[in-house]
Short mmCIF file of C-alpha atoms and ligand atoms in Angstrom, two decimals:
data_model
loop_
_atom_site.label_atom_id
_atom_site.label_comp_id
_atom_site.label_asym_id
_atom_site.label_seq_id
_atom_site.Cartn_x
_atom_site.Cartn_y
_atom_site.Cartn_z
CA UNK W 299 50.38 92.98 5.45
CA UNK W 300 52.83 90.09 5.87
CA UNK W 301 56.46 91.12 5.48
CA UNK W 302 59.57 89.02 5.08
CA UNK W 303 61.31 87.97 8.30
CA UNK W 304 63.94 90.29 9.73
CA UNK W 305 67.30 89.89 8.05
CA UNK W 306 65.80 87.96 5.13
CA UNK W 307 65.64 89.84 1.81
CA UNK W 308 63.96 89.45 -1.53
CA UNK W 309 66.22 89.58 -4.58
CA UNK W 310 64.62 90.98 -7.70
CA UNK W 311 65.23 92.91 -10.91
CA UNK W 312 68.46 94.92 -10.78
CA UNK W 313 69.69 93.11 -7.64
CA UNK W 314 69.05 89.79 -9.43
CA UNK W 315 71.20 90.93 -12.33
CA UNK W 316 74.04 91.71 -9.90
CA UNK W 317 73.53 88.43 -8.16
CA UNK W 318 73.64 86.35 -11.33
CA UNK W 319 76.56 88.37 -12.75
CA UNK W 320 78.52 87.60 -9.56
CA UNK W 321 77.64 83.88 -9.70
CA UNK W 322 78.58 83.54 -13.39
CA UNK W 323 81.90 85.42 -12.95
CA UNK W 324 82.92 83.42 -9.84
CA UNK W 325 81.84 80.16 -11.53
CA UNK W 326 83.89 80.91 -14.61
CA UNK W 327 86.98 81.66 -12.48
CA UNK W 328 86.51 78.62 -10.21
CA UNK W 329 86.30 76.42 -13.29
CA UNK W 330 89.50 77.94 -14.59
CA UNK W 331 91.16 76.67 -11.39
CA UNK W 332 89.77 73.18 -12.02
CA UNK W 333 86.85 73.20 -9.57
CA UNK W 334 83.53 71.41 -10.18
CA UNK W 335 80.05 72.24 -8.97
CA UNK W 336 78.57 70.54 -5.88
CA UNK W 337 75.18 71.10 -4.27
CA UNK W 338 74.36 70.02 -0.77
CA UNK W 339 71.02 70.27 1.11
CA UNK W 340 70.02 73.39 3.02
CA UNK W 341 69.00 71.21 5.96
CA UNK W 342 71.47 68.94 7.76
CA UNK W 343 71.70 67.10 11.08
CA UNK W 344 72.58 69.54 13.80
CA UNK W 345 75.40 67.29 14.95
CA UNK W 346 77.26 68.01 11.73
CA UNK W 347 77.75 71.70 12.59
CA UNK W 348 78.31 71.05 16.28
CA UNK W 349 81.18 68.76 15.48
CA UNK W 350 82.73 70.83 12.63
CA UNK W 351 82.09 74.55 13.26
CA UNK W 352 82.42 73.82 16.99
CA UNK W 353 80.13 73.86 20.08
CA UNK W 354 81.83 76.88 21.54
CA UNK W 355 81.60 79.03 18.37
CA UNK W 356 79.03 81.82 18.22
CA UNK W 357 77.49 80.21 15.09
CA UNK W 358 76.65 76.93 16.87
CA UNK W 359 76.14 78.43 20.35
CA UNK W 360 73.79 81.27 19.42
CA UNK W 361 72.98 81.50 15.75
CA UNK W 362 71.63 78.21 14.43
CA UNK W 363 68.08 77.79 12.99
CA UNK W 364 67.65 74.47 14.79
CA UNK W 365 64.47 72.45 15.26
CA UNK W 366 63.20 68.91 15.74
CA UNK W 367 61.48 67.71 12.54
CA UNK W 368 58.40 65.55 12.30
CA UNK W 369 60.58 62.43 12.45
CA UNK W 370 62.14 63.62 15.76
CA UNK W 371 65.43 64.39 14.02
CA UNK W 372 67.50 67.30 15.39
CA UNK W 373 68.19 69.34 12.23
CA UNK W 374 69.21 72.85 11.34
CA UNK W 375 69.46 75.18 8.29
CA UNK W 376 73.08 75.30 7.27
CA UNK W 377 74.97 78.24 8.73
CA UNK W 378 77.83 77.72 6.28
CA UNK W 379 78.82 75.48 3.39
CA UNK W 380 82.01 73.72 4.33
CA UNK W 381 80.56 71.15 6.79
CA UNK W 382 77.98 69.88 4.24
CA UNK W 383 80.57 69.58 1.47
CA UNK W 384 82.90 67.60 3.84
CA UNK W 385 79.96 65.34 4.76
CA UNK W 386 79.14 64.73 1.10
CA UNK W 387 82.82 64.11 0.34
CA UNK W 388 82.97 61.37 3.01
CA UNK W 389 79.50 59.97 2.23
CA UNK W 390 80.51 59.53 -1.43
CA UNK W 391 83.68 57.75 -0.19
CA UNK W 392 85.94 60.17 -1.99
CA UNK W 393 88.25 60.16 1.07
CA UNK W 394 88.82 56.43 0.44
CA UNK W 395 89.25 56.95 -3.32
CA UNK W 396 92.15 59.32 -2.64
CA UNK W 397 93.39 61.82 -5.20
CA UNK W 398 92.38 65.48 -5.55
CA UNK W 399 88.79 66.66 -5.44
CA UNK W 400 87.90 70.31 -5.98
CA UNK W 401 84.40 71.68 -5.52
CA UNK W 402 82.60 74.99 -5.70
CA UNK W 403 79.06 75.86 -4.56
CA UNK W 404 76.72 78.74 -3.98
CA UNK W 405 73.54 79.07 -2.08
CA UNK W 406 71.69 80.37 0.94
CA UNK W 407 73.15 80.14 4.50
CA UNK W 408 71.27 80.94 7.69
CA UNK W 409 72.59 82.56 10.92
CA UNK W 410 70.33 84.00 13.61
CA UNK W 411 72.49 87.09 14.06
CA UNK W 412 71.43 90.61 14.99
CA UNK W 413 70.57 92.06 11.54
CA UNK W 414 72.27 95.25 10.41
CA UNK W 415 73.75 96.61 7.18
CA UNK W 416 75.75 93.74 5.60
CA UNK W 417 74.64 91.27 8.28
CA UNK W 418 71.68 89.14 7.35
CA UNK W 419 69.97 86.10 8.76
CA UNK W 420 69.56 84.53 5.31
CA UNK W 421 72.53 85.39 3.11
CA UNK W 422 74.30 83.76 0.16
CA UNK W 423 77.80 82.50 -0.18
CA UNK W 424 79.96 81.38 -3.05
CA UNK W 425 82.51 78.94 -1.78
CA UNK W 426 85.14 76.42 -2.81
CA UNK W 427 86.62 73.44 -1.03
CA UNK W 428 89.69 71.53 -2.15
CA UNK W 429 90.51 68.06 -0.80
CA UNK W 430 93.69 66.02 -1.06
CA UNK W 431 96.33 68.65 -1.63
CA UNK W 432 98.90 68.89 1.15
CA UNK W 433 100.75 71.90 -0.28
CA UNK W 434 100.70 75.51 0.61
CA UNK W 435 100.60 76.23 -3.12
CA UNK W 436 96.89 75.24 -2.92
CA UNK W 437 96.34 77.75 -0.11
CA UNK W 438 97.91 80.39 -2.39
CA UNK W 439 95.67 79.26 -5.21
CA UNK W 440 92.62 79.91 -2.99
CA UNK W 441 93.77 83.44 -2.31
CA UNK W 442 94.63 84.02 -5.98
CA UNK W 443 91.14 82.82 -6.97
CA UNK W 444 89.39 85.26 -4.60
CA UNK W 445 91.70 87.98 -5.90
CA UNK W 446 90.90 87.12 -9.52
CA UNK W 447 87.14 87.19 -8.85
CA UNK W 448 87.36 90.51 -7.01
CA UNK W 449 89.55 92.05 -9.74
CA UNK W 450 87.21 90.88 -12.50
CA UNK W 451 84.30 92.53 -10.61
CA UNK W 452 86.19 95.80 -10.09
CA UNK W 453 86.19 95.35 -6.27
CA UNK W 454 89.10 96.73 -4.23
CA UNK W 455 90.19 94.79 -1.18
CA UNK W 456 92.73 94.33 1.64
CA UNK W 457 93.93 90.76 2.30
CA UNK W 458 94.65 89.77 5.88
CA UNK W 459 96.71 86.70 6.60
CA UNK W 460 97.53 84.62 9.65
CA UNK W 461 98.62 81.13 10.59
CA UNK W 462 96.74 79.21 13.24
CA UNK W 463 99.46 76.52 13.53
CA UNK W 464 98.90 72.84 13.90
CA UNK W 465 98.44 70.18 16.64
CA UNK W 466 102.14 70.61 17.58
CA UNK W 467 102.39 74.35 17.96
CA UNK W 468 98.85 75.45 18.77
CA UNK W 469 98.35 73.68 22.17
CA UNK W 470 101.50 75.19 23.87
CA UNK W 471 100.63 78.59 22.41
CA UNK W 472 97.05 78.26 23.75
CA UNK W 473 98.43 77.64 27.20
CA UNK W 474 100.69 80.66 26.97
CA UNK W 475 97.73 82.85 25.79
CA UNK W 476 95.46 81.56 28.65
CA UNK W 477 98.18 82.41 31.20
CA UNK W 478 98.40 85.92 29.68
CA UNK W 479 94.60 86.51 29.62
CA UNK W 480 94.15 85.17 33.17
CA UNK W 481 96.58 87.91 34.34
CA UNK W 482 94.43 90.64 32.90
CA UNK W 483 91.04 88.98 33.66
CA UNK W 484 89.78 91.97 35.70
CA UNK W 485 89.84 94.24 32.61
CA UNK W 486 88.25 91.98 30.03
CA UNK W 487 84.59 91.62 28.96
CA UNK W 488 82.22 88.84 30.09
CA UNK W 489 82.46 87.07 26.69
CA UNK W 490 86.24 86.87 26.96
CA UNK W 491 86.04 85.54 30.51
CA UNK W 492 83.84 82.73 29.13
CA UNK W 493 86.09 82.21 26.05
CA UNK W 494 89.18 81.63 28.19
CA UNK W 495 87.57 78.38 29.37
CA UNK W 496 85.82 77.34 26.18
CA UNK W 497 87.87 78.61 23.21
CA UNK W 498 90.69 80.86 24.34
CA UNK W 499 92.01 81.77 20.84
CA UNK W 500 88.70 83.54 20.12
CA UNK W 501 89.54 86.28 22.67
CA UNK W 502 91.89 87.66 20.06
CA UNK W 503 89.08 88.81 17.77
CA UNK W 504 86.90 90.23 20.52
CA UNK W 505 85.26 93.44 19.21
CA UNK W 506 85.43 95.18 22.60
CA UNK W 507 87.91 98.12 22.42
CA UNK W 508 89.28 97.79 25.94
CA UNK W 509 89.89 94.04 25.48
CA UNK W 510 91.71 94.77 22.23
CA UNK W 511 93.98 97.26 24.01
CA UNK W 512 94.90 94.68 26.60
CA UNK W 513 95.61 92.08 23.94
CA UNK W 514 98.12 94.26 22.03
CA UNK W 515 100.83 92.78 24.21
CA UNK W 516 99.46 89.19 24.09
CA UNK W 517 101.79 86.50 22.79
CA UNK W 518 101.52 86.01 19.04
CA UNK W 519 101.16 82.54 17.49
CA UNK W 520 103.21 83.36 14.44
CA UNK W 521 106.18 83.89 16.81
CA UNK W 522 105.87 80.30 18.10
CA UNK W 523 104.94 78.31 15.00
CA UNK W 524 106.68 74.96 14.62
CA UNK W 525 109.18 74.70 11.77
CA UNK W 526 106.70 73.02 9.39
CA UNK W 527 103.99 75.69 9.94
CA UNK W 528 106.58 78.49 9.90
CA UNK W 529 108.05 77.34 6.58
CA UNK W 530 104.62 76.98 5.04
CA UNK W 531 103.69 80.48 6.14
CA UNK W 532 106.87 81.92 4.69
CA UNK W 533 106.35 80.05 1.38
CA UNK W 534 102.78 81.32 1.22
CA UNK W 535 103.92 84.89 1.71
CA UNK W 536 106.57 84.43 -1.02
CA UNK W 537 104.08 83.01 -3.51
CA UNK W 538 101.79 85.95 -2.91
CA UNK W 539 104.63 88.42 -3.34
CA UNK W 540 105.83 86.67 -6.55
CA UNK W 541 102.29 87.05 -7.89
CA UNK W 542 101.86 90.69 -6.88
CA UNK W 543 99.15 90.07 -4.29
CA UNK W 544 99.50 92.42 -1.38
CA UNK W 545 98.71 91.21 2.11
CA UNK W 546 98.78 92.39 5.69
CA UNK W 547 99.59 90.11 8.63
CA UNK W 548 96.79 90.16 11.19
CA UNK W 549 97.84 88.10 14.20
CA UNK W 550 94.32 88.56 15.68
CA UNK W 551 92.68 86.87 12.70
CA UNK W 552 91.39 83.62 14.23
CA UNK W 553 88.15 83.11 12.21
CA UNK W 554 84.83 82.31 13.86
CA UNK W 555 84.80 78.58 12.98
CA UNK W 556 86.82 75.96 14.91
CA UNK W 557 87.99 73.74 12.10
CA UNK W 558 91.01 75.75 10.87
CA UNK W 559 94.66 75.02 11.19
CA UNK W 560 97.65 76.71 9.50
CA UNK W 561 96.58 79.28 6.86
CA UNK W 562 93.73 81.59 7.75
CA UNK W 563 92.77 84.58 5.59
CA UNK W 564 90.15 87.24 5.16
CA UNK W 565 89.45 89.73 2.39
CA UNK W 566 88.01 93.00 3.70
CA UNK W 567 86.60 96.07 1.98
CA UNK W 568 86.85 99.58 3.34
CA UNK W 569 83.75 100.66 1.39
CA UNK W 570 80.85 98.77 3.00
CA UNK W 571 80.74 99.76 6.63
CA UNK W 572 81.44 97.79 9.75
CA UNK W 573 80.67 94.34 8.30
CA UNK W 574 83.69 94.59 6.16
CA UNK W 575 84.66 90.89 5.60
CA UNK W 576 83.83 90.00 2.01
CA UNK W 577 85.55 86.56 1.91
CA UNK W 578 87.23 84.28 4.40
CA UNK W 579 88.79 80.90 4.48
CA UNK W 580 91.77 78.74 5.28
CA UNK W 581 93.17 75.29 5.69
CA UNK W 582 91.29 72.60 7.67
CA UNK W 583 93.39 69.47 7.54
CA UNK W 584 91.77 67.78 10.55
CA UNK W 585 88.09 68.15 9.71
CA UNK W 586 87.60 65.16 7.38
CA UNK W 587 89.01 62.81 9.98
CA UNK W 588 87.04 64.59 12.70
CA UNK W 589 83.84 63.76 10.76
CA UNK W 590 84.85 60.05 10.56
CA UNK W 591 86.54 60.19 7.16
CA UNK W 592 90.07 59.13 6.25
CA UNK W 593 92.62 61.88 7.14
CA UNK W 594 92.57 64.30 4.13
CA UNK W 595 94.19 67.67 3.82
CA UNK W 596 91.72 70.43 2.79
CA UNK W 597 91.50 74.14 2.19
CA UNK W 598 88.78 76.49 1.00
CA UNK W 599 87.01 79.83 1.27
CA UNK W 600 83.60 81.47 1.03
CA UNK W 601 82.53 84.90 -0.21
CA UNK W 602 79.46 86.75 1.07
CA UNK W 603 77.41 87.59 -2.01
CA UNK W 604 75.15 90.32 -0.53
CA UNK W 605 78.18 92.30 0.70
CA UNK W 606 79.85 91.95 -2.71
CA UNK W 607 76.71 93.05 -4.53
CA UNK W 608 77.14 96.48 -2.95
CA UNK W 609 80.55 96.80 -4.53
CA UNK W 610 80.35 95.20 -7.99
CA UNK W 611 80.98 97.51 -10.95
CA UNK W 612 78.45 96.20 -13.44
CA UNK W 613 79.47 96.25 -17.13
CA UNK W 614 77.24 98.39 -19.31
CA UNK W 615 74.32 96.19 -20.28
CA UNK W 616 73.84 96.05 -24.04
CA UNK W 617 70.45 96.47 -25.61
CA UNK W 618 69.11 93.11 -26.69
CA UNK W 619 66.07 91.45 -28.24
CA UNK W 620 62.75 92.67 -29.53
CA UNK W 621 59.93 94.68 -28.07
CA UNK W 622 56.77 94.06 -30.12
CA UNK W 623 53.63 96.14 -29.86
CA UNK W 624 50.42 96.88 -31.72
CA UNK W 625 48.84 100.23 -32.56
CA UNK W 626 45.46 98.58 -33.04
CA UNK W 627 43.80 95.84 -30.94
CA UNK W 628 43.42 93.78 -34.11
CA UNK W 629 47.20 93.51 -34.50
CA UNK W 630 47.86 92.08 -31.02
CA UNK W 631 47.39 88.46 -32.16
CA UNK W 632 50.03 88.92 -34.89
CA UNK W 633 52.40 90.54 -32.40
CA UNK W 634 52.06 87.51 -30.14
CA UNK W 635 52.74 85.16 -33.13
CA UNK W 636 55.88 87.05 -34.16
CA UNK W 637 57.19 87.09 -30.60
CA UNK W 638 56.62 83.33 -30.36
CA UNK W 639 58.71 82.87 -33.46
CA UNK W 640 61.45 85.20 -32.37
CA UNK W 641 61.77 83.56 -28.91
CA UNK W 642 63.25 80.46 -30.59
CA UNK W 643 66.55 82.42 -30.54
CA UNK W 644 66.08 85.83 -28.92
CA UNK W 645 64.35 87.69 -26.12
CA UNK W 646 61.00 89.04 -27.31
CA UNK W 647 58.52 90.98 -25.09
CA UNK W 648 55.01 91.70 -26.27
CA UNK W 649 52.83 94.56 -25.12
CA UNK W 650 49.25 93.31 -25.28
CA UNK W 651 47.72 96.79 -25.15
CA UNK W 652 47.39 98.82 -28.34
CA UNK W 653 49.06 102.26 -28.02
CA UNK W 654 50.63 104.97 -30.06
CA UNK W 655 54.15 104.80 -31.50
CA UNK W 656 55.65 107.24 -28.99
CA UNK W 657 54.49 105.14 -26.07
CA UNK W 658 55.74 101.94 -27.68
CA UNK W 659 59.20 103.50 -28.21
CA UNK W 660 59.29 104.51 -24.53
CA UNK W 661 58.33 101.02 -23.38
CA UNK W 662 60.92 99.45 -25.65
CA UNK W 663 63.57 101.76 -24.24
CA UNK W 664 62.53 100.91 -20.70
CA UNK W 665 63.16 97.19 -21.11
CA UNK W 666 66.41 97.89 -22.96
CA UNK W 667 65.32 96.17 -26.14
CA UNK W 668 67.52 96.46 -29.19
CA UNK W 669 64.56 96.65 -31.66
CA UNK W 670 61.21 98.29 -31.24
CA UNK W 671 58.79 96.59 -33.58
CA UNK W 672 55.26 97.91 -34.10
CA UNK W 673 52.28 96.72 -36.15
CA UNK W 674 49.71 99.35 -37.08
CA UNK W 675 46.67 99.23 -39.40
CA UNK W 676 48.80 99.79 -42.54
CA UNK W 677 51.30 97.08 -41.56
CA UNK W 678 48.44 94.66 -40.88
CA UNK W 679 46.93 95.28 -44.31
CA UNK W 680 50.33 95.03 -46.06
CA UNK W 681 51.69 92.05 -44.05
CA UNK W 682 54.63 94.15 -42.84
CA UNK W 683 56.12 95.27 -39.50
CA UNK W 684 57.73 98.65 -38.61
CA UNK W 685 61.11 98.10 -36.90
CA UNK W 686 63.40 100.62 -35.30
CA UNK W 687 66.94 99.70 -34.24
CA UNK W 688 67.29 101.59 -30.94
CA UNK W 689 71.05 101.31 -31.07
CA UNK W 690 71.76 102.40 -34.65
CA UNK W 691 68.45 104.46 -34.75
CA UNK W 692 67.68 103.06 -38.23
CA UNK W 693 64.02 102.48 -39.10
CA UNK W 694 62.57 100.16 -41.74
CA UNK W 695 59.42 98.35 -42.83
CA UNK W 696 59.94 94.66 -43.24
CA UNK W 697 57.74 91.95 -44.78
CA UNK W 698 56.60 89.65 -41.91
CA UNK W 699 57.79 86.60 -43.89
CA UNK W 700 61.27 88.03 -44.04
CA UNK W 701 61.42 89.32 -40.40
P1 HAM H 200 82.72 82.89 7.14
O1 HAM H 200 83.83 83.83 7.32
O2 HAM H 200 81.88 82.59 8.32
O3 HAM H 200 83.36 81.55 6.56
O4 HAM H 200 81.81 83.41 6.00
C1 HAM H 200 82.28 83.79 4.71
C2 HAM H 200 81.70 85.11 4.25
O5 HAM H 200 80.30 85.04 4.30
C3 HAM H 200 82.04 86.30 5.12
O6 HAM H 200 83.32 86.81 4.80
C4 HAM H 200 80.92 87.26 4.74
O7 HAM H 200 81.19 87.92 3.56
C5 HAM H 200 79.76 86.34 4.53
N1 HAM H 200 78.81 86.36 5.69
C6 HAM H 200 79.01 85.64 6.88
N2 HAM H 200 77.98 85.89 7.68
C7 HAM H 200 77.14 86.76 7.09
C8 HAM H 200 75.88 87.39 7.40
N3 HAM H 200 75.30 87.18 8.56
N4 HAM H 200 75.33 88.21 6.49
C9 HAM H 200 75.92 88.43 5.26
N5 HAM H 200 77.10 87.85 4.93
C10 HAM H 200 77.69 87.02 5.79
C11 HAM H 200 82.68 80.42 6.27
O8 HAM H 200 81.45 80.38 6.21
C12 HAM H 200 83.57 79.26 5.90
N6 HAM H 200 82.68 78.13 5.60
C13 HAM H 200 84.50 79.59 4.78
C14 HAM H 200 85.38 78.46 4.32
C15 HAM H 200 85.15 77.63 3.27
N7 HAM H 200 86.43 78.07 4.96
C16 HAM H 200 86.95 77.03 4.39
N8 HAM H 200 86.15 76.75 3.34
#
């Protein structure tokens, strides 16, 4: 038997209901914030992710589904959504048009990670990207939007916040951090030794316990932010407080993608095991220019749909539509005809096998139909149909012409 690839799941039936319920809720809320749908291809040039997510990141360094296509192009399946949206934004010359452009998207992302609970190789994200707003109020709006979505879905969370500074305050901090890590180089893991040279900030979110202990006394960027970044961070905290959104400061929150500056945030859940990040994002004011567009401030986030599906409190689904069955083979054609008519406006499911009333009632209940409609020999002779309302429990016999 051929099975699906490791870390790649099928989504069907009840899971699909959760999936679409999530998408429709998040879409509705993103639209309330003035965002518009964008769809970008699953496959992009590898260079796009190397330049945006960063060569030294785990995503680009270890996790890309990368290959040479039949036209000798170096391509890869997208590991995340931001880079493609930025590429589309520049390609459509929206950077030159100026103004504010707000997008949301959802779809499959691919990362060749070690699969475990909550960590897949093909997973789905819902994300938003906002271009052209150089105000920390937009950063706050991103956080409020995630919070609105999670609240609407009945999902509890903890919000972690950090600032990654800008081109003025990050470089001197990086030097300070490198000097600190070099002093404790004997006690740190191999990955951190490599990171000191390639991407020193990433040592801060190393998962190794003994590294973490050493880094407790590491210098903290939020203590050396420039006045612009410091003011923005304070304003952001105040907006969140004014809007009753609780947060924790996590000075080790550096995010796994290289394009961020200033605001960085993550929403975590304590109810889904070790892969606890359910959403993450931040500001990335340098990325548009870095990908050859006009300098444009930008901020966004993405949510991991599979992780959220574990947590969603689904609303009670109401019975709907018609189940139509026959008690005699001769009545099947009529059942099909009635269903065809009903489907102009409603859900109608036909059972093509004649069976007794009890079994029809069971089958109607199983598909959560509102009405169980059955045609027996008597009904066929009289041009009627037997209908039971499975909600109100009322039964009646209705003339087919009036049904
Ligand atoms: P990210 O933190 O890499 O950010 O991913 C966002 C979310 O996707 C995570 O919080 C997690 O819920 C989910 N996720 C990530 N990897 C996996 C996986 N292997 N299996 C299941 N779920 C996963 C980004 O991707 C950025 N593009 C977010 C962003 C948008 N920043 C600015 N704009």
